[in-house]
PDB file of C-alpha atoms and ligand atoms in Angstrom:
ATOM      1  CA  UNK D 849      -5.728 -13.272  -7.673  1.00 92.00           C
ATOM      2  CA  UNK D 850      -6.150 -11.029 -10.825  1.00 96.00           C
ATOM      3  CA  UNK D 851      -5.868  -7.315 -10.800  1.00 97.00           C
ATOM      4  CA  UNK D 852      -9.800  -6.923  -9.712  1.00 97.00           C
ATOM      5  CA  UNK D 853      -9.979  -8.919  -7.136  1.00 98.00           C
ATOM      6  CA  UNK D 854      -6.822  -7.511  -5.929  1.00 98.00           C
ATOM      7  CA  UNK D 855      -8.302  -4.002  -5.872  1.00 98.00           C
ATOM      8  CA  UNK D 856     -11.577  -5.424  -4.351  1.00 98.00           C
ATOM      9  CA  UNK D 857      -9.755  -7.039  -1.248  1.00 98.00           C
ATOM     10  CA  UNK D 858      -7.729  -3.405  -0.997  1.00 98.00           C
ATOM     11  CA  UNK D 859     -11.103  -1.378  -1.355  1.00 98.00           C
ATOM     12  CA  UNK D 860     -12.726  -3.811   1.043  1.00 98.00           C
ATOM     13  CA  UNK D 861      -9.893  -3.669   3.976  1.00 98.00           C
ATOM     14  CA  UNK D 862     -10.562   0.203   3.997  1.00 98.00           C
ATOM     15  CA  UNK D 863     -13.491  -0.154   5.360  1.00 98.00           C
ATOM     16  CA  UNK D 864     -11.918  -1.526   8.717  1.00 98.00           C
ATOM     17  CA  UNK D 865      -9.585   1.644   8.434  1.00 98.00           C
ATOM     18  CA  UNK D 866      -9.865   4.023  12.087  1.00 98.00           C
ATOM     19  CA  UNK D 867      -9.884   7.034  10.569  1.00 98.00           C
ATOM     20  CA  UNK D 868     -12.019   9.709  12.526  1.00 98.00           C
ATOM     21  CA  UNK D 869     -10.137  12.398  12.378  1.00 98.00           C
ATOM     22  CA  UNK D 870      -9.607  12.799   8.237  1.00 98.00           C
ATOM     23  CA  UNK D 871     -12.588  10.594   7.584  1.00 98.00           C
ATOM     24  CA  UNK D 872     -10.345   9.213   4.691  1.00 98.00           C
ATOM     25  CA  UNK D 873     -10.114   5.312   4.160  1.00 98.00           C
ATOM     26  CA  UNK D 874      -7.207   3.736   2.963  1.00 98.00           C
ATOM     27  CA  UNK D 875      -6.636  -0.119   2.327  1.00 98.00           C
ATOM     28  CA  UNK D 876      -4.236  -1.855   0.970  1.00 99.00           C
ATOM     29  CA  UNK D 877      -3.431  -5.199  -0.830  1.00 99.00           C
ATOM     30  CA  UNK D 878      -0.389  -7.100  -1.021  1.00 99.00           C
ATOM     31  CA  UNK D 879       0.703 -10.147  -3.371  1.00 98.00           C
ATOM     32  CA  UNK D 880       3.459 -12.652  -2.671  1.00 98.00           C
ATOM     33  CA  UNK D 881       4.664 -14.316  -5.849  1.00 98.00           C
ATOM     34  CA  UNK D 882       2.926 -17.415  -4.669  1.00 98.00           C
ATOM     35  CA  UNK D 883      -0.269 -15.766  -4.532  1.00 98.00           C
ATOM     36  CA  UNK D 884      -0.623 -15.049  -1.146  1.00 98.00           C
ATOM     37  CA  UNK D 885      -2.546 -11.564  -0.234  1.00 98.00           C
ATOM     38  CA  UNK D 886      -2.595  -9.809   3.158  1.00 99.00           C
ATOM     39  CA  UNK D 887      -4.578  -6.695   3.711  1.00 99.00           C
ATOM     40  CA  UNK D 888      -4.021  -3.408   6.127  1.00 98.00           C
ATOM     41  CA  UNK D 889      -6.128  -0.291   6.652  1.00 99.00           C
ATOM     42  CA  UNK D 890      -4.559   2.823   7.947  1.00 98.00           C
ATOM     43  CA  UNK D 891      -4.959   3.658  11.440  1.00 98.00           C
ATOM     44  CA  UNK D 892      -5.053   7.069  13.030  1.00 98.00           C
ATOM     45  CA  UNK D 893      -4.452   8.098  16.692  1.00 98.00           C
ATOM     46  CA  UNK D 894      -5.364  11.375  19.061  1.00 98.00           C
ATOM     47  CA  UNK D 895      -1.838  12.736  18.734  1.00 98.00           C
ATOM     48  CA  UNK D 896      -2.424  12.810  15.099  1.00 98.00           C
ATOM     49  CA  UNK D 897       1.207  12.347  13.572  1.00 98.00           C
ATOM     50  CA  UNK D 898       1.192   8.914  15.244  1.00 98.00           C
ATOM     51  CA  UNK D 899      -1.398   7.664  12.378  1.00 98.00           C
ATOM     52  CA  UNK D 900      -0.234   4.167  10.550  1.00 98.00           C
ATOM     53  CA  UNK D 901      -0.758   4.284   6.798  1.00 98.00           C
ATOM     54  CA  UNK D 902      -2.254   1.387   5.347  1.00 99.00           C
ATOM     55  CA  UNK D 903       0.419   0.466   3.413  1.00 98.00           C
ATOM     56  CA  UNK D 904       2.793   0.330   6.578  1.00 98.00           C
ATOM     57  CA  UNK D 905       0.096  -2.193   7.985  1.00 98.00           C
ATOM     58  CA  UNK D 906      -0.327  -4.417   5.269  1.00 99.00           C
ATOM     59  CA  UNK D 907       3.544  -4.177   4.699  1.00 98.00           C
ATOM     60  CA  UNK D 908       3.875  -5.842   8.419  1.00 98.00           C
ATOM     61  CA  UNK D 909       1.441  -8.433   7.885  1.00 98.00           C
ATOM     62  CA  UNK D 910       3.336  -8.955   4.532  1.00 98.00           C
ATOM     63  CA  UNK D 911       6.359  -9.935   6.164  1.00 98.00           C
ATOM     64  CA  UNK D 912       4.630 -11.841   8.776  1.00 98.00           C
ATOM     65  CA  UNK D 913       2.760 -14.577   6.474  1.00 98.00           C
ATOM     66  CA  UNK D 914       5.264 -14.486   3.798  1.00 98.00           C
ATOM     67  CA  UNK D 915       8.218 -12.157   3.564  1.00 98.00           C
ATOM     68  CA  UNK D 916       8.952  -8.530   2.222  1.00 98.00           C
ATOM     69  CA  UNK D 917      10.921 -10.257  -0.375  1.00 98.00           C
ATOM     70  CA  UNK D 918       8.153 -12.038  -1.663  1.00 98.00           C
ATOM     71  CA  UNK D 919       6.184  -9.131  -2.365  1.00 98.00           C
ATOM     72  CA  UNK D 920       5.174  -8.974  -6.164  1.00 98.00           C
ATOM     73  CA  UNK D 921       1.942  -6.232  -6.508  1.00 98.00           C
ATOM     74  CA  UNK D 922      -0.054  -4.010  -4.140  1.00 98.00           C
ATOM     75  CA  UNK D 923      -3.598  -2.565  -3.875  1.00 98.00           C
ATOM     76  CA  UNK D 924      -4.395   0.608  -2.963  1.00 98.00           C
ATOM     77  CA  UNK D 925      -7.620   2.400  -2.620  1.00 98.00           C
ATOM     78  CA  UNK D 926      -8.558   5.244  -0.712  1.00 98.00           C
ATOM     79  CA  UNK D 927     -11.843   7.586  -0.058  1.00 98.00           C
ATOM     80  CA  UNK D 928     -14.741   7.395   2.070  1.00 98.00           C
ATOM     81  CA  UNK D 929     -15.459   4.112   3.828  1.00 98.00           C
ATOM     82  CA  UNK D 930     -18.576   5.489   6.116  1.00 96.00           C
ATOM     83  CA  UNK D 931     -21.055   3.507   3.688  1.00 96.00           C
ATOM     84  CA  UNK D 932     -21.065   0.114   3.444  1.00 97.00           C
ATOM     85  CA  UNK D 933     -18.746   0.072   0.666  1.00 98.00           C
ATOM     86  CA  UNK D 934     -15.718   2.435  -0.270  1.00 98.00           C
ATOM     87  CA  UNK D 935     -16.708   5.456  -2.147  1.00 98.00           C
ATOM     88  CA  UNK D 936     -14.901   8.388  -3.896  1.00 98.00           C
ATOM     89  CA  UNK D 937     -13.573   8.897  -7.471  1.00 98.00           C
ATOM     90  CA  UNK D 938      -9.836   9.979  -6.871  1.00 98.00           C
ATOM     91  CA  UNK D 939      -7.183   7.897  -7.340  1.00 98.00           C
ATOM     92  CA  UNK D 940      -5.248   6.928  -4.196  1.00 98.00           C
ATOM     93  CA  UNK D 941      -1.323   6.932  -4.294  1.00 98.00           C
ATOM     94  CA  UNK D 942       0.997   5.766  -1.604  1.00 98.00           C
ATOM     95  CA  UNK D 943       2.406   8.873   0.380  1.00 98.00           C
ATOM     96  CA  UNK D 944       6.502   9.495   0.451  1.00 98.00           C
ATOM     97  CA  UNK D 945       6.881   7.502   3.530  1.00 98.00           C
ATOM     98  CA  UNK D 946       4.824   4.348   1.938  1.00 98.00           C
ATOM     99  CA  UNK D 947       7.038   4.916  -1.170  1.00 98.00           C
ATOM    100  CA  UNK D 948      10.073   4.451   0.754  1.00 98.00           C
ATOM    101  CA  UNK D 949       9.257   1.211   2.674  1.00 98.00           C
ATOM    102  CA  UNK D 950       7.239  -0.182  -0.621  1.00 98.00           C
ATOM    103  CA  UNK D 951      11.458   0.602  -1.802  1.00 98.00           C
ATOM    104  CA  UNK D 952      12.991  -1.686   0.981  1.00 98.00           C
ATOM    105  CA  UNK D 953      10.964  -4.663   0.014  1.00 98.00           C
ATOM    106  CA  UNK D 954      11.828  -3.920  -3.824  1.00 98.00           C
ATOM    107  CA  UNK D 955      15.167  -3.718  -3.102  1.00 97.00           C
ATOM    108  CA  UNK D 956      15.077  -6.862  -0.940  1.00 96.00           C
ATOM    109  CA  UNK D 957      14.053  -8.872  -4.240  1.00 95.00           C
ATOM    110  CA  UNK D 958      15.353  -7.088  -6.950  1.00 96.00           C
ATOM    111  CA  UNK D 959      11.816  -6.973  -8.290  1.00 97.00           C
ATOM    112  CA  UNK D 960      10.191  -3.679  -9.349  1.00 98.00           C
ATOM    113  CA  UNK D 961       6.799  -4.303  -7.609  1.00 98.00           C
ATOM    114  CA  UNK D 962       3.616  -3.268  -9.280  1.00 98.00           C
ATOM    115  CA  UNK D 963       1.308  -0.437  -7.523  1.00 98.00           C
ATOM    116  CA  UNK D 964      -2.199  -0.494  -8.166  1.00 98.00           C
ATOM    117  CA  UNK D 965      -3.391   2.964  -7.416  1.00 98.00           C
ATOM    118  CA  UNK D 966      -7.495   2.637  -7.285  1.00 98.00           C
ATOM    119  CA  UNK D 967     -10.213   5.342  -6.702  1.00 98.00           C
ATOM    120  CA  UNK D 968     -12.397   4.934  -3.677  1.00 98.00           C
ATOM    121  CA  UNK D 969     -15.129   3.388  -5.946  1.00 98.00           C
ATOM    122  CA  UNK D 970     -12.728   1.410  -7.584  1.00 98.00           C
ATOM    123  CA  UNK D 971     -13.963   2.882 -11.219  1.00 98.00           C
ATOM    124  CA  UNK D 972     -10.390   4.130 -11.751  1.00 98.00           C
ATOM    125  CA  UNK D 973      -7.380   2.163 -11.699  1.00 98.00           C
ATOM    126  CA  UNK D 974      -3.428   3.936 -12.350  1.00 98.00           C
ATOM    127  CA  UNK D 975      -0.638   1.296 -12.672  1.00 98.00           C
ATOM    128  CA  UNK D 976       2.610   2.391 -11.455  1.00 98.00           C
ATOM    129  CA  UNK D 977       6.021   0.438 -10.515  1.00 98.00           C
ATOM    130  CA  UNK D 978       7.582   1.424  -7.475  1.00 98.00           C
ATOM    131  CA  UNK D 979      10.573   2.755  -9.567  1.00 97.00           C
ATOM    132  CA  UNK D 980       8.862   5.240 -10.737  1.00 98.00           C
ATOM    133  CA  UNK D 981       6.685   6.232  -7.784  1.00 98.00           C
ATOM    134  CA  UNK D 982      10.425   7.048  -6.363  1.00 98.00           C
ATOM    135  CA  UNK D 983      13.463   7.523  -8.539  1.00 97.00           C
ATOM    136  CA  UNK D 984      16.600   7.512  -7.308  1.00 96.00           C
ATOM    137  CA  UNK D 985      15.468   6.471  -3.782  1.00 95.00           C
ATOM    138  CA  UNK D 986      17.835   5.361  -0.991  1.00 96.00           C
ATOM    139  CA  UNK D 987      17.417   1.309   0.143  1.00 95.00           C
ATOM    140  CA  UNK D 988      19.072  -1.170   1.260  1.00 94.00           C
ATOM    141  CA  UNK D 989      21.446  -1.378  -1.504  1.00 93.00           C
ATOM    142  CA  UNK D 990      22.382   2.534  -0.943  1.00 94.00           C
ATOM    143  CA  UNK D 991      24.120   0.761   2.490  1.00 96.00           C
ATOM    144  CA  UNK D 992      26.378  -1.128   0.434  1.00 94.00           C
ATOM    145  CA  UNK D 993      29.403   1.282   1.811  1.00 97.00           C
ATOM    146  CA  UNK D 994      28.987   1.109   5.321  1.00 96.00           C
ATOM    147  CA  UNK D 995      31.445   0.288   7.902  1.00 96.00           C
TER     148      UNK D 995
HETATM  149  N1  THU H 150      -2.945   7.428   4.156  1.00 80.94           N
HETATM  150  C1  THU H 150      -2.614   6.112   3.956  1.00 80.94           C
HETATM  151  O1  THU H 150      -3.056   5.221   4.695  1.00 80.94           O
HETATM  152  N2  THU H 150      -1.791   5.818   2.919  1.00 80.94           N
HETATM  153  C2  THU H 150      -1.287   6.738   2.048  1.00 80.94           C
HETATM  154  O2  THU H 150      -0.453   6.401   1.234  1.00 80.94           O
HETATM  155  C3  THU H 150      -1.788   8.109   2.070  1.00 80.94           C
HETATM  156  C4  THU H 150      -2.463   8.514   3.338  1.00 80.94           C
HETATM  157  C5  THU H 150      -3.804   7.755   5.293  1.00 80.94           C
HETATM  158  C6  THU H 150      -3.084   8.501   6.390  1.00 80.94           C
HETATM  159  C7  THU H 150      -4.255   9.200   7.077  1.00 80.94           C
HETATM  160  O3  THU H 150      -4.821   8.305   8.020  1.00 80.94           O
HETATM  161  C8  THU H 150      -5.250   9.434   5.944  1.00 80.94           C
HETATM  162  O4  THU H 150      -4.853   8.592   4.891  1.00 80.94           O
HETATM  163  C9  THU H 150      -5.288  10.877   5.462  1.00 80.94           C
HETATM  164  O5  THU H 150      -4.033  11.316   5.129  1.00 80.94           O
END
């Protein structure tokens, strides 16, 4: 899948996002060296601070069909996703918490995955590696010391 289409299937899965109560879509898009792609959509709940980011779900589904370790780029776009497609012209990058567990599957592979950061509308595209999104994070390698 090339970079577009990767963004499209992100952009697309935020339109199954449940999001009433901040009426912001997220999806996301995940790559397995192979070329496999799963997609997640965040999903929000009444007691508000048990919301899933959609990188969390698409990170599960991840290592369902293939394997954190696999992971090589991800998708995100976020905006509004009432219409019938996603809409919105700021860039979308993964929160702290989606930074971290993007970490544990770098980590995992010793590959510094690829972030595609995409507007709602898709018209603007940042390219980040997940090294940079969190320097000096703690993963799995940080346990190295443990009893
Ligand atoms: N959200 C994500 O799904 N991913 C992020 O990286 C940033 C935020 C969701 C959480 C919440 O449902 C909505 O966007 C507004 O914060």
């Amino acid at each position: 899948m090339n970079e577009k289409q990767l963004i499209a299937a992100a952009r697309a899965a935020a339109l199954k996002a449940y999001a009433p109560y901040s009426r912001f879509s997220v999806g996301c898009a995940i790559e397995s060296v192979d070329g496999e792609v799963v997609t997640g959509a965040n999903m929000e709940n009444a007691c508000y601070r048990l919301g899933v980011c959609a990188e969390i779900s698409a990170l599960t589904a991840a290592q369902a069909k293939f394997g954190l370790d696999k992971i090589v780029r991800i998708a995100v776009a976020g905006g509004d996703g009432l219409g019938a497609e996603l809409a919105g012209d700021t860039v979308c990058t993964p929160c702290g918490g989606c930074r971290q567990s993007i970490l544990e599957a770098a980590q995992l592979s010793g590959r510094d995955i690829e972030i595609l950061c995409a507007s709602g509308d898709g018209a603007t595209v940042e390219r980040h590696r997940i090294g940079a999104l969190i320097p000096h994070g703690f993963g799995p390698t940080n346990l190295a010391d443990a009893g």
